XYZ file of N, CA and C in Angstrom:
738
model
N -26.254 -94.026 -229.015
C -27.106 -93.245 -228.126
C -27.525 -91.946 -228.795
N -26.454 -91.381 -229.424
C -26.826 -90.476 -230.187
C -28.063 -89.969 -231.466
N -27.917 -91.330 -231.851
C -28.849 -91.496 -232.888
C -29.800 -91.278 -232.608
N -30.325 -92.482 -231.457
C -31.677 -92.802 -230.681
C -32.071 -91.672 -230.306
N -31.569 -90.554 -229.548
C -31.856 -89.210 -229.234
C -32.601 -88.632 -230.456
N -31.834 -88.485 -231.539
C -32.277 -87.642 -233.115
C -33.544 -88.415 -233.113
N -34.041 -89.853 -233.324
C -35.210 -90.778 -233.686
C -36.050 -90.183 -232.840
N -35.792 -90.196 -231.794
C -36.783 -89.971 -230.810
C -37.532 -88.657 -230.782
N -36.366 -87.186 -230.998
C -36.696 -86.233 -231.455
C -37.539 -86.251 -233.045
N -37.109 -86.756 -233.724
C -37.731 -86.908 -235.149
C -39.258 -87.162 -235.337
N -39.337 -88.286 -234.085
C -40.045 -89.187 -233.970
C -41.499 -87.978 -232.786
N -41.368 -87.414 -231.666
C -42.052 -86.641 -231.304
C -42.328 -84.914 -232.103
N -41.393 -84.862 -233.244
C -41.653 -83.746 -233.770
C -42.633 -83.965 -234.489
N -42.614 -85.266 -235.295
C -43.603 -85.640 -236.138
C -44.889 -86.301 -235.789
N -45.031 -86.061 -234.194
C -45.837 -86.510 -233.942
C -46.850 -85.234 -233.071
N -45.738 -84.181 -232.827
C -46.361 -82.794 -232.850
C -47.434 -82.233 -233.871
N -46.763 -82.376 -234.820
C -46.908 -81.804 -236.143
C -48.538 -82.382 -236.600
N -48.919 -83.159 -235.806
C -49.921 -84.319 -236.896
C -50.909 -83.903 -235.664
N -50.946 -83.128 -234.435
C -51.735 -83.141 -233.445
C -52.251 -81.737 -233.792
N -53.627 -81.456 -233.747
C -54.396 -80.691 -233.879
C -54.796 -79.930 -232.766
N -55.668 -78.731 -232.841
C -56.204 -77.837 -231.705
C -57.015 -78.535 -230.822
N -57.832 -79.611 -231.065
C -58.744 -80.325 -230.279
C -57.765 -81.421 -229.941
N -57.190 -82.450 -230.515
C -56.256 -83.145 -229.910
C -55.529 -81.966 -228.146
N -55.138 -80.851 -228.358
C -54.644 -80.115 -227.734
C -55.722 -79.769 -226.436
N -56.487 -79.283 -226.520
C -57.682 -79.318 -225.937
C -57.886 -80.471 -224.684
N -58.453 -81.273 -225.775
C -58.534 -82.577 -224.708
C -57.326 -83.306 -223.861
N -56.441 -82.597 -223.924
C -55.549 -83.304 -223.192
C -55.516 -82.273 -222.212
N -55.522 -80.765 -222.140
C -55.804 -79.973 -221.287
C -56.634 -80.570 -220.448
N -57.877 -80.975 -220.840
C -59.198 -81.204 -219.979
C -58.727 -82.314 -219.246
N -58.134 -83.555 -219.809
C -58.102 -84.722 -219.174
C -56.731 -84.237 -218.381
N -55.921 -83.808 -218.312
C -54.913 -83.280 -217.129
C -55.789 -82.788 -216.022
N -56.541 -81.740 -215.960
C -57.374 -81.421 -215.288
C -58.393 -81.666 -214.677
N -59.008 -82.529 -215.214
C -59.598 -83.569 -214.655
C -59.163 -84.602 -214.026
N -58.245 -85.005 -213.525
C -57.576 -85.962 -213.413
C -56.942 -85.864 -211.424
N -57.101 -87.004 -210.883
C -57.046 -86.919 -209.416
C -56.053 -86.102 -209.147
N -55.945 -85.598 -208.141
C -54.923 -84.279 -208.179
C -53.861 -84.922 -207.722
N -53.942 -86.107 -206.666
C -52.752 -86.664 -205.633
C -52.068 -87.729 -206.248
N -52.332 -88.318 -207.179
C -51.785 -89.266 -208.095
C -51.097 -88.558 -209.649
N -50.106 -88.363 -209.374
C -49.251 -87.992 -210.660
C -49.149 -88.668 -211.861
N -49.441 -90.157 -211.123
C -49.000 -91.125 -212.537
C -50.447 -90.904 -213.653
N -51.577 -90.470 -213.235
C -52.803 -90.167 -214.199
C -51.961 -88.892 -214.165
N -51.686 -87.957 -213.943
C -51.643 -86.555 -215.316
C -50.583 -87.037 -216.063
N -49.446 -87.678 -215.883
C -48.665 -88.467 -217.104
C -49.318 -89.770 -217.651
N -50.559 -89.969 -217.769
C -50.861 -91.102 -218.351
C -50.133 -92.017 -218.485
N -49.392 -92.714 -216.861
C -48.368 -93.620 -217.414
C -48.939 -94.646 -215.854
N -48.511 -96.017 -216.323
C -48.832 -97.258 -215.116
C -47.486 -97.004 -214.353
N -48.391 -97.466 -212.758
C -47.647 -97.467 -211.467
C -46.497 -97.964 -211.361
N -45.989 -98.988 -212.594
C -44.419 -99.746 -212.596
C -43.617 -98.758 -214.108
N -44.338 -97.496 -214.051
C -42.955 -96.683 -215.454
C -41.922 -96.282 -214.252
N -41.126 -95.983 -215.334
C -39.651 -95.682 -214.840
C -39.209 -94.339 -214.746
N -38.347 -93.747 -213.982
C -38.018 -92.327 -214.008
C -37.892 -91.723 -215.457
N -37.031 -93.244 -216.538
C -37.180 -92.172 -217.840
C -38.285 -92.221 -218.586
N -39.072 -93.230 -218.430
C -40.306 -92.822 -218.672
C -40.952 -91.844 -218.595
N -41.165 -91.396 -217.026
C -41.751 -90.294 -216.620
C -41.152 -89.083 -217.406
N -39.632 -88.976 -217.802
C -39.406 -87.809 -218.349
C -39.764 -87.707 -219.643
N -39.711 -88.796 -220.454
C -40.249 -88.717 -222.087
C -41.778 -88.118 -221.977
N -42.535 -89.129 -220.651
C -43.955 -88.645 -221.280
C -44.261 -87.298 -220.599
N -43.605 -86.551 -220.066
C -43.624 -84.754 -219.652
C -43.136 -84.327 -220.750
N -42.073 -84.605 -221.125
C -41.312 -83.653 -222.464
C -42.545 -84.003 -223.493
N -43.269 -84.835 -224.295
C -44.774 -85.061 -224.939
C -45.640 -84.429 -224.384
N -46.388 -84.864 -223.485
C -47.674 -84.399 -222.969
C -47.194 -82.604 -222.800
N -46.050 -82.564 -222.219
C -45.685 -80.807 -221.756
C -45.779 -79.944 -223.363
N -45.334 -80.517 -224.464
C -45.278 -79.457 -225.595
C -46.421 -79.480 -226.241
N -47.820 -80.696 -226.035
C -48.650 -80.357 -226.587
C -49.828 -79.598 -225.558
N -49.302 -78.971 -224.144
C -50.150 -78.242 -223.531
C -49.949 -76.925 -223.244
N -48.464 -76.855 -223.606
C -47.903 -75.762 -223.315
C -48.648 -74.418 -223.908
N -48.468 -73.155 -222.789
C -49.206 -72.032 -223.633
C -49.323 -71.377 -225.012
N -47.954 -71.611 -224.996
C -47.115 -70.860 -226.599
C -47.834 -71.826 -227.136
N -48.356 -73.356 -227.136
C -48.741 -73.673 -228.348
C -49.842 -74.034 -228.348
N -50.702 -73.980 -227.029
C -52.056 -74.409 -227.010
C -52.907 -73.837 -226.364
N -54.006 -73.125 -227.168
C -55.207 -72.142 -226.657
C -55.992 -72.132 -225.918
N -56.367 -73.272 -225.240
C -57.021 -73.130 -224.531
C -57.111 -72.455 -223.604
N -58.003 -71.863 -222.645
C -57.929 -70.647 -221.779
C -56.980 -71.344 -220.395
N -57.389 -72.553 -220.140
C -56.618 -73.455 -218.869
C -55.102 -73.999 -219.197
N -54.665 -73.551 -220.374
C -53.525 -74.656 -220.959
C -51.888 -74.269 -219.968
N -52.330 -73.116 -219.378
C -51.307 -72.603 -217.616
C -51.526 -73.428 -216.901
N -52.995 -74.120 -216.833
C -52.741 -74.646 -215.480
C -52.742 -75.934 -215.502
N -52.887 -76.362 -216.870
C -52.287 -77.704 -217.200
C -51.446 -78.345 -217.181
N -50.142 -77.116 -217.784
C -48.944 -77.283 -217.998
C -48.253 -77.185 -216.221
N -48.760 -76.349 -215.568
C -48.389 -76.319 -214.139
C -48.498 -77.726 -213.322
N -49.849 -78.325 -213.728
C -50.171 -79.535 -213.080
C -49.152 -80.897 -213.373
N -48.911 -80.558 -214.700
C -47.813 -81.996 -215.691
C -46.796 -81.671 -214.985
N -46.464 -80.161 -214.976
C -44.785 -80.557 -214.520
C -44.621 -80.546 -212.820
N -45.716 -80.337 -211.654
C -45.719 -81.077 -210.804
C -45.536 -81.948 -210.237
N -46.560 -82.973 -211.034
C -46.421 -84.395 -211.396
C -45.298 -85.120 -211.487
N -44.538 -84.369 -212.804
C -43.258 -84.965 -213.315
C -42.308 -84.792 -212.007
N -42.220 -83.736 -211.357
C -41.678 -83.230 -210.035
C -41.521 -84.290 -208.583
N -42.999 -84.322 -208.846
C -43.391 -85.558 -207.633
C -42.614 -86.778 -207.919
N -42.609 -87.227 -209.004
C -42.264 -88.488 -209.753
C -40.368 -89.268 -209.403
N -40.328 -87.667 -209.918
C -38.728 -87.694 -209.632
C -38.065 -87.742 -208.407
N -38.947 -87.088 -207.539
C -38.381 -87.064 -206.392
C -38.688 -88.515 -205.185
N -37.382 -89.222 -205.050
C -37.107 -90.161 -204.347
C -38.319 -90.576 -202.929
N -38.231 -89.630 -202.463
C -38.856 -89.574 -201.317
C -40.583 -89.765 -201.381
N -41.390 -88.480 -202.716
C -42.665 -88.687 -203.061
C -42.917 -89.557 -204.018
N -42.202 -90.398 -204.315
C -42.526 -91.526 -205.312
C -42.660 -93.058 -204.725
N -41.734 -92.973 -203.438
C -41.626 -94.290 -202.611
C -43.063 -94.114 -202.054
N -43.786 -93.247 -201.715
C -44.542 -92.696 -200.748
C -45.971 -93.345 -200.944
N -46.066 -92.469 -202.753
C -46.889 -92.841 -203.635
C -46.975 -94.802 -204.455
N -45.946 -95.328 -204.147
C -45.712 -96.722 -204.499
C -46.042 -97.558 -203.184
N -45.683 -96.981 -201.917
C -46.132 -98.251 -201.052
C -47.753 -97.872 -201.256
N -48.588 -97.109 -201.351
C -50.047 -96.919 -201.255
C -50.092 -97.585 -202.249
N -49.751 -97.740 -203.281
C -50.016 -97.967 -204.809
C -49.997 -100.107 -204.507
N -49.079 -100.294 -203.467
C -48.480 -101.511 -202.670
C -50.074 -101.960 -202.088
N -49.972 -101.189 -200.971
C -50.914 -101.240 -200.189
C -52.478 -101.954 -200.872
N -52.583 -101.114 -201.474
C -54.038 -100.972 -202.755
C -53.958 -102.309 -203.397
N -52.910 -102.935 -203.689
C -52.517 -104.109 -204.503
C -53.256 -105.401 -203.687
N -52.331 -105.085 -202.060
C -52.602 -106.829 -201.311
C -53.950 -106.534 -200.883
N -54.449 -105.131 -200.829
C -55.990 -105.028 -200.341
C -57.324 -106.183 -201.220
N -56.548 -105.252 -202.983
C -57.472 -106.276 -203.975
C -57.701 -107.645 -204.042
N -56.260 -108.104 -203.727
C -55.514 -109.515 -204.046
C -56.718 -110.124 -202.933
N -56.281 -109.804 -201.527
C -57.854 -110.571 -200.601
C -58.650 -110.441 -200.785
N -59.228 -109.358 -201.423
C -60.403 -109.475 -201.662
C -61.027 -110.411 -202.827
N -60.199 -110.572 -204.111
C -60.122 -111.515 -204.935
C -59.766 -113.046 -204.570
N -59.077 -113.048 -203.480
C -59.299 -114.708 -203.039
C -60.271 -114.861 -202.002
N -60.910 -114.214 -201.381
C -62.167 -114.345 -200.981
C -62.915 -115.020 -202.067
N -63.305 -113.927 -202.624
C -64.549 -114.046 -203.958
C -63.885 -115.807 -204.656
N -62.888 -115.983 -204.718
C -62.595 -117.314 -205.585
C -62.516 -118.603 -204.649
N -62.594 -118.535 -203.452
C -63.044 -119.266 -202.196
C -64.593 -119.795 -202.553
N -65.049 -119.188 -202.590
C -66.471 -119.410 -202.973
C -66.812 -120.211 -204.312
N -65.792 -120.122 -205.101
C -66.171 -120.486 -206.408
C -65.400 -122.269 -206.563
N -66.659 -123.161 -206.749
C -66.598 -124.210 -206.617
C -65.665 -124.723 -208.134
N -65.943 -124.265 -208.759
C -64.975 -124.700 -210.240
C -63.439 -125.287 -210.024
N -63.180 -126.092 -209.818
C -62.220 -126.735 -209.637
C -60.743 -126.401 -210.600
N -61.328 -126.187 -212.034
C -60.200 -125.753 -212.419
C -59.599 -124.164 -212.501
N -60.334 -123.185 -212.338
C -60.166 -121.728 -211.478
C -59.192 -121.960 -210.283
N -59.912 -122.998 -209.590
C -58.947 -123.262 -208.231
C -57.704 -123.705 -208.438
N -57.642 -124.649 -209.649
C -55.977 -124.752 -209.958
C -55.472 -124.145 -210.410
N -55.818 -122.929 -211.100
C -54.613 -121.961 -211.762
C -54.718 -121.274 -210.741
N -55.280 -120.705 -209.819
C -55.482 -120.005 -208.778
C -54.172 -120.864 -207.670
N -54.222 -121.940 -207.635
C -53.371 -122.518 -207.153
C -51.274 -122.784 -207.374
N -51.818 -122.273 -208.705
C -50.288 -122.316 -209.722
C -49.808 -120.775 -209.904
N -50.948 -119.703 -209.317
C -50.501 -118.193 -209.796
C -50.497 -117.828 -210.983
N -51.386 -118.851 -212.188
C -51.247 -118.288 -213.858
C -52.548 -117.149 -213.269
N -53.424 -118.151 -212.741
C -54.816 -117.052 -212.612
C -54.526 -115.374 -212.159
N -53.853 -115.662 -211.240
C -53.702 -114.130 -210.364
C -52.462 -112.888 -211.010
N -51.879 -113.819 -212.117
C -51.263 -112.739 -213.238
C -51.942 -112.713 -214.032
N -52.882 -113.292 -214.711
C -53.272 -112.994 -215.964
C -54.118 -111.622 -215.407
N -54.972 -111.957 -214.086
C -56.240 -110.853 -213.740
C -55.546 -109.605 -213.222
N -53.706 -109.981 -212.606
C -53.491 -108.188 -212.220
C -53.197 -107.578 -213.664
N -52.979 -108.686 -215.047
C -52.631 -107.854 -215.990
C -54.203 -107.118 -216.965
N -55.316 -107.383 -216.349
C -56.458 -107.083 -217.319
C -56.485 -105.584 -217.013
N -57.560 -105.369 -217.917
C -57.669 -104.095 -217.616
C -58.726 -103.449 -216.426
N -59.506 -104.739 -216.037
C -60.678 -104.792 -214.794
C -59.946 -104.081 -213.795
N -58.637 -105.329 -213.776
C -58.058 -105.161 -212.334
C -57.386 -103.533 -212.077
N -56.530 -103.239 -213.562
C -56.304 -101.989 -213.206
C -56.792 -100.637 -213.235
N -58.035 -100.985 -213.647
C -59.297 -100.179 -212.821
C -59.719 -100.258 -211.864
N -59.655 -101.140 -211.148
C -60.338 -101.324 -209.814
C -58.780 -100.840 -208.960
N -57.403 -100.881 -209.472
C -56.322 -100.481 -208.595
C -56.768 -99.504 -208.632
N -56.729 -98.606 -209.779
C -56.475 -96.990 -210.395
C -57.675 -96.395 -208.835
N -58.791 -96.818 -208.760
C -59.837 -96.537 -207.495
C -59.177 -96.599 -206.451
N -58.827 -97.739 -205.946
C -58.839 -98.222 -204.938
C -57.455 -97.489 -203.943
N -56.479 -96.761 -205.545
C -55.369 -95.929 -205.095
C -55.517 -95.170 -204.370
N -57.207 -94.279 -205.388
C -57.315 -93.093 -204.875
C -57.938 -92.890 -203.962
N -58.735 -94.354 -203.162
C -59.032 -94.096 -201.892
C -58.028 -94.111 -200.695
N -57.032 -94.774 -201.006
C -56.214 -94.736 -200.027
C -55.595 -93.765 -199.835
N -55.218 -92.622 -200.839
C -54.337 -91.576 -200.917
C -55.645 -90.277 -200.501
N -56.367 -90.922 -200.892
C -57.633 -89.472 -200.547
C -57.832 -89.709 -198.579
N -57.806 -91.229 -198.210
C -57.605 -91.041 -197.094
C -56.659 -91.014 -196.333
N -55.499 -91.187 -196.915
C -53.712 -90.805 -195.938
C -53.986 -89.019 -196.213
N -54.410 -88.959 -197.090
C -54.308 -86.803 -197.091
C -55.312 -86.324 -195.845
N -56.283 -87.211 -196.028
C -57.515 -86.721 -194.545
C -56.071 -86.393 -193.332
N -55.868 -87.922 -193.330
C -55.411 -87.924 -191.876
C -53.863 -86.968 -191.729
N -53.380 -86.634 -192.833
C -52.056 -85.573 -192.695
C -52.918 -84.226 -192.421
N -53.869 -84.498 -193.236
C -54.208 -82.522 -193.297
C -54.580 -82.641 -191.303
N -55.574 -83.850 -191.055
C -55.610 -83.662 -189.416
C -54.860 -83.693 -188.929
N -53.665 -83.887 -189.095
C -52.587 -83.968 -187.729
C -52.415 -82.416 -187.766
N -51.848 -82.148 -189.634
C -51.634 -80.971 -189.490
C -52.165 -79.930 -188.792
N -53.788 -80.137 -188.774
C -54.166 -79.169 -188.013
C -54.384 -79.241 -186.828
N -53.993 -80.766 -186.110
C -53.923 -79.951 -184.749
C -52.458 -79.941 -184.385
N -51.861 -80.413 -185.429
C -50.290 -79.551 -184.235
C -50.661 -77.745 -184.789
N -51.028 -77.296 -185.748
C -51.341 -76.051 -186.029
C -52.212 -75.645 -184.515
N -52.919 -76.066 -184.220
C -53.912 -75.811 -183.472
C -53.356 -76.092 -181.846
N -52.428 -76.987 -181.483
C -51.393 -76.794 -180.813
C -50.064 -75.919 -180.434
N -49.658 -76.044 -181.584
C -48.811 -74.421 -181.811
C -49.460 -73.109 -181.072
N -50.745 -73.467 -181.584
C -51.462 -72.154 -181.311
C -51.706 -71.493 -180.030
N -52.231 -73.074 -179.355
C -52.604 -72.810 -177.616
C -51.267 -72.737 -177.114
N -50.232 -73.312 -177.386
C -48.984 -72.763 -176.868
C -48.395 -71.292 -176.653
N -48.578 -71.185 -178.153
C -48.503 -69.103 -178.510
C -49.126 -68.865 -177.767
N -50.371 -68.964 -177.409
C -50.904 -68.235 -176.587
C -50.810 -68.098 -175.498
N -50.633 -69.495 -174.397
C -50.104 -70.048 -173.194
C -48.954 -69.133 -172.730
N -48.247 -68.944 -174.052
C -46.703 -68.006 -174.009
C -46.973 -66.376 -174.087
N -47.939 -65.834 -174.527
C -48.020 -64.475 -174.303
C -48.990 -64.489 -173.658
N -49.368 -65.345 -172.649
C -50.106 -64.484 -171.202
C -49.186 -64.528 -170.252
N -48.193 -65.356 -170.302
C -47.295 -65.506 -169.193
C -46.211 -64.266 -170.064
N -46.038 -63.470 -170.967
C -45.255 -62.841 -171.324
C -45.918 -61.596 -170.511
N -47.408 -61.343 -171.138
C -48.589 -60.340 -170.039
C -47.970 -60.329 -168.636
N -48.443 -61.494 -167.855
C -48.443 -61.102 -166.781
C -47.249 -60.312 -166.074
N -46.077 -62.026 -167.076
C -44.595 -61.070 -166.305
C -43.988 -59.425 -166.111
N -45.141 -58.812 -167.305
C -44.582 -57.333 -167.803
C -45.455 -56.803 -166.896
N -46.770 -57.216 -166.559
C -47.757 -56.342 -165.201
C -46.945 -56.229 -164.098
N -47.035 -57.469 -164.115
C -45.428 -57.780 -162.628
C -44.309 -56.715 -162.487
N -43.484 -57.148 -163.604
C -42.631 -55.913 -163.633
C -42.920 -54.223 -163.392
N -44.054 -54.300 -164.233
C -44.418 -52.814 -164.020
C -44.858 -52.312 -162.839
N -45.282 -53.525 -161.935
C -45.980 -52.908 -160.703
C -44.563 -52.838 -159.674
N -43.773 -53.494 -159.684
C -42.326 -52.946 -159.183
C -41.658 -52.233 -159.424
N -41.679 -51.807 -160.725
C -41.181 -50.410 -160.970
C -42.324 -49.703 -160.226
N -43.537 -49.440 -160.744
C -44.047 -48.737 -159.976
C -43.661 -48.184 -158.291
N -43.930 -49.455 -158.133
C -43.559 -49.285 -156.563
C -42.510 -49.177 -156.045
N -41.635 -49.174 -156.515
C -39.912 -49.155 -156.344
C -39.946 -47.295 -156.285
N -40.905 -46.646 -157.657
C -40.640 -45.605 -158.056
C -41.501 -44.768 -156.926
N -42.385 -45.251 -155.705
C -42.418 -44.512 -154.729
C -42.161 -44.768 -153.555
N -41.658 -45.584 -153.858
C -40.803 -45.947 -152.657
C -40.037 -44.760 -151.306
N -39.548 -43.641 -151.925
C -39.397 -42.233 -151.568
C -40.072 -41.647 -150.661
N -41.560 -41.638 -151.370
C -42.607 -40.837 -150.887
C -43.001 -41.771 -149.997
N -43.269 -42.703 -149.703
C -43.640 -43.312 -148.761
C -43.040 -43.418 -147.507
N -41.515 -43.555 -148.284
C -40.445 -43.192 -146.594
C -40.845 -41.704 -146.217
N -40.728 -40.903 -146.866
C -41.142 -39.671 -146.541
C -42.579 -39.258 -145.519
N -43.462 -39.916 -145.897
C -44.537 -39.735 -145.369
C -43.959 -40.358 -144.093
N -43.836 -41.997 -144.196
C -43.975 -42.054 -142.882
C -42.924 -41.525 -141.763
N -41.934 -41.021 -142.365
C -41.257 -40.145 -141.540
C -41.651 -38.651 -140.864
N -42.813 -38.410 -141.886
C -43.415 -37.022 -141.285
C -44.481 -37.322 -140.181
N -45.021 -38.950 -140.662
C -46.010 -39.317 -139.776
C -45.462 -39.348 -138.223
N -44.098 -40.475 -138.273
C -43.329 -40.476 -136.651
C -42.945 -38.956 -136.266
N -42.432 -37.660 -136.910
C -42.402 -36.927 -135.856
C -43.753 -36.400 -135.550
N -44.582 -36.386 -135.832
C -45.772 -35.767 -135.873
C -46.648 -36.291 -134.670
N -46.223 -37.518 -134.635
C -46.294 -38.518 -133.425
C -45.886 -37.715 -132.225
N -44.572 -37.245 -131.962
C -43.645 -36.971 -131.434
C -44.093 -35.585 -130.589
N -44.632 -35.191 -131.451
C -44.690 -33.709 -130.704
C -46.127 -33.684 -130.243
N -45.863 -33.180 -128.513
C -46.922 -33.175 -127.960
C -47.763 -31.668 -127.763
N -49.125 -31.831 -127.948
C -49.687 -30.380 -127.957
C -49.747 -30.159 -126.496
N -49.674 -28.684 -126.199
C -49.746 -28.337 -124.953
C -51.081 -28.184 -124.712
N -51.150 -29.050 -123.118
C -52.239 -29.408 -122.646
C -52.729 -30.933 -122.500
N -52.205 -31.596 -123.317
C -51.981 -32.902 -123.907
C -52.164 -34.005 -122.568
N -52.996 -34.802 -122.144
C -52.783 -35.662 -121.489
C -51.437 -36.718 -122.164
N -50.011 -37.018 -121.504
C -49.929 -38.072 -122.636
C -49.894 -39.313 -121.682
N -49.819 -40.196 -122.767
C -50.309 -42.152 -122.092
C -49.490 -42.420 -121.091
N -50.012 -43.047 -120.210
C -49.563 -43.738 -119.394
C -48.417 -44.335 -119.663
N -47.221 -44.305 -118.773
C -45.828 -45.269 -119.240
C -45.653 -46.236 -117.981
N -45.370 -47.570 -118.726
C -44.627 -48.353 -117.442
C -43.464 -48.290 -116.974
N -43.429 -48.597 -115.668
C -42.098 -48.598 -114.854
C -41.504 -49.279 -115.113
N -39.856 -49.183 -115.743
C -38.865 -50.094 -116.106
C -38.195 -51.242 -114.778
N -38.967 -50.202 -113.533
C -38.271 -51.231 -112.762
C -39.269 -52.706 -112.428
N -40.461 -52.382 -112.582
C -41.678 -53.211 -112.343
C -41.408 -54.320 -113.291
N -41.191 -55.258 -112.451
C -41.099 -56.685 -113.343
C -42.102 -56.873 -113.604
N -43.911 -57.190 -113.231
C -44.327 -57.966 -113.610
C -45.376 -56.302 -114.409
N -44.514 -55.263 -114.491
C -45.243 -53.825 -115.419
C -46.719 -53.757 -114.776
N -47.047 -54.058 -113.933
C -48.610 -54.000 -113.030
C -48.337 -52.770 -112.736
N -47.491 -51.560 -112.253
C -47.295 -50.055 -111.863
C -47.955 -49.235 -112.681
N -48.712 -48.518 -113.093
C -49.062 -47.307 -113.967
C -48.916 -46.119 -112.996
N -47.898 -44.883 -114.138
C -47.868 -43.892 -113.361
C -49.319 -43.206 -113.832
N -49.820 -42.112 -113.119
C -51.062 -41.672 -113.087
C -50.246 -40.162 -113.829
N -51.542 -39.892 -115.048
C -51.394 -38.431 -115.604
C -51.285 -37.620 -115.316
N -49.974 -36.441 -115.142
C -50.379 -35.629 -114.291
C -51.081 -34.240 -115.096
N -51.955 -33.451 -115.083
C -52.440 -32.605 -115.552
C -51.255 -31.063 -115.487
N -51.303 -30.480 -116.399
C -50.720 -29.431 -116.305
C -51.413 -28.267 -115.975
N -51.027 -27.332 -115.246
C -52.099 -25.934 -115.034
C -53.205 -26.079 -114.450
């Protein structure tokens, strides 16, 4: 194992060494260019490499983009994008994620390719088509894995539509909630305040109307005052009559 390590090192030093400023360059550009949601294009590697795969071709592709050794004005955001990638790759969760779409994209082609060979009267097409030599030889061309490499990135360009929408309306849910929640925070504090308020004159109001009842109370001289009924009069039909003073 040891060895193989040294070869391998030996083997990418000397393969450093032999790569030029434009070699360097263009691999900047083609990182960058390259679909943003599919990792396996900025490692230039097919949908069935392996985790150590993925790490050999970052430790390569990463030292010939890296800043310290390559000029280009973008070679930051190259190197940012590779080791993303490599990031995504590794991680269990965004790699299953990225493989069932990669899945998906596969049985999409596959019908659509036995459609198209439905049609095709050639009898002996239909028997290897029938035996499965046909339908390996064509997922191994390079047609087919061009037409995957597409067909990935429509599916992943449209699972991102529909995350970024959910995202935004639970964002946009969140939101009417927050808000739902500080008017009822509003009102409760108007509320409150108007009981304090009113709690806080509560005082003056007993007061008043206590000045109001004696005020009631005292009669000016000269004063007709009201008529009172007779407590003994059951059915209160009695009125005593006013008597005038002076």
């Amino acid at each position: 194992m040891g060895d193989l390590k040294v070869d391998d090192d030996a083997i990418l030093k000397s393969f450093l060494a032999e790569v030029g400023e434009v070699e360097r360059d263009n691999e900047v550009v083609r990182i960058l260019s390259c679909f943003k949601l599919n990792p396996f294009e900025h490692l230039n590697l097919s949908f069935d490499s392996s985790t150590d795969d993925v790490k050999r071709q970052y430790r390569k592709i990463s030292l010939m983009v890296h800043p310290d050794k390559c000029k280009h004005p973008q070679a930051q955001e190259a190197f940012g994008a590779l080791a993303k990638a490599q990031q995504l790759l590794l991680n269990d969760q965004e790699r299953d994620y990225i493989l069932t779409q990669v899945h998906a994209a596969k049985q999409e082609l596959k019908m659509k390719r036995k459609k198209q060979l439905k049609k095709d009267t050639a009898s002996k097409i239909k028997s290897l088509v029938d035996e499965g030599k046909h339908e390996q030889l064509y997922e191994q061309s390079e047609e087919f894995q061009k037409e995957l490499k597409s067909k990935v990135r429509e599916i992943l360009t449209d699972q991102e539509w529909r995350r970024r929408k959910m995202a935004m309306r639970i964002s946009e849910e969140e939101g009417r909630l927050k808000k739902d929640e500080e008017e009822q925070k509003e009102i409760r504090k108007k509320k409150r305040e108007h009981e304090e308020q009113w709690e806080g004159t509560r005082e003056n109001r007993v007061s008043s109307w206590r000045d109001f009842m004696k005020a009631g109370k005292k009669a000016k001289k000269g004063e007709t005052r009201p008529p009172k009924l007779k407590t003994e009069d059951p059915n209160k039909s009695y009125v005593q009559r006013p008597v005038k003073k002076g």
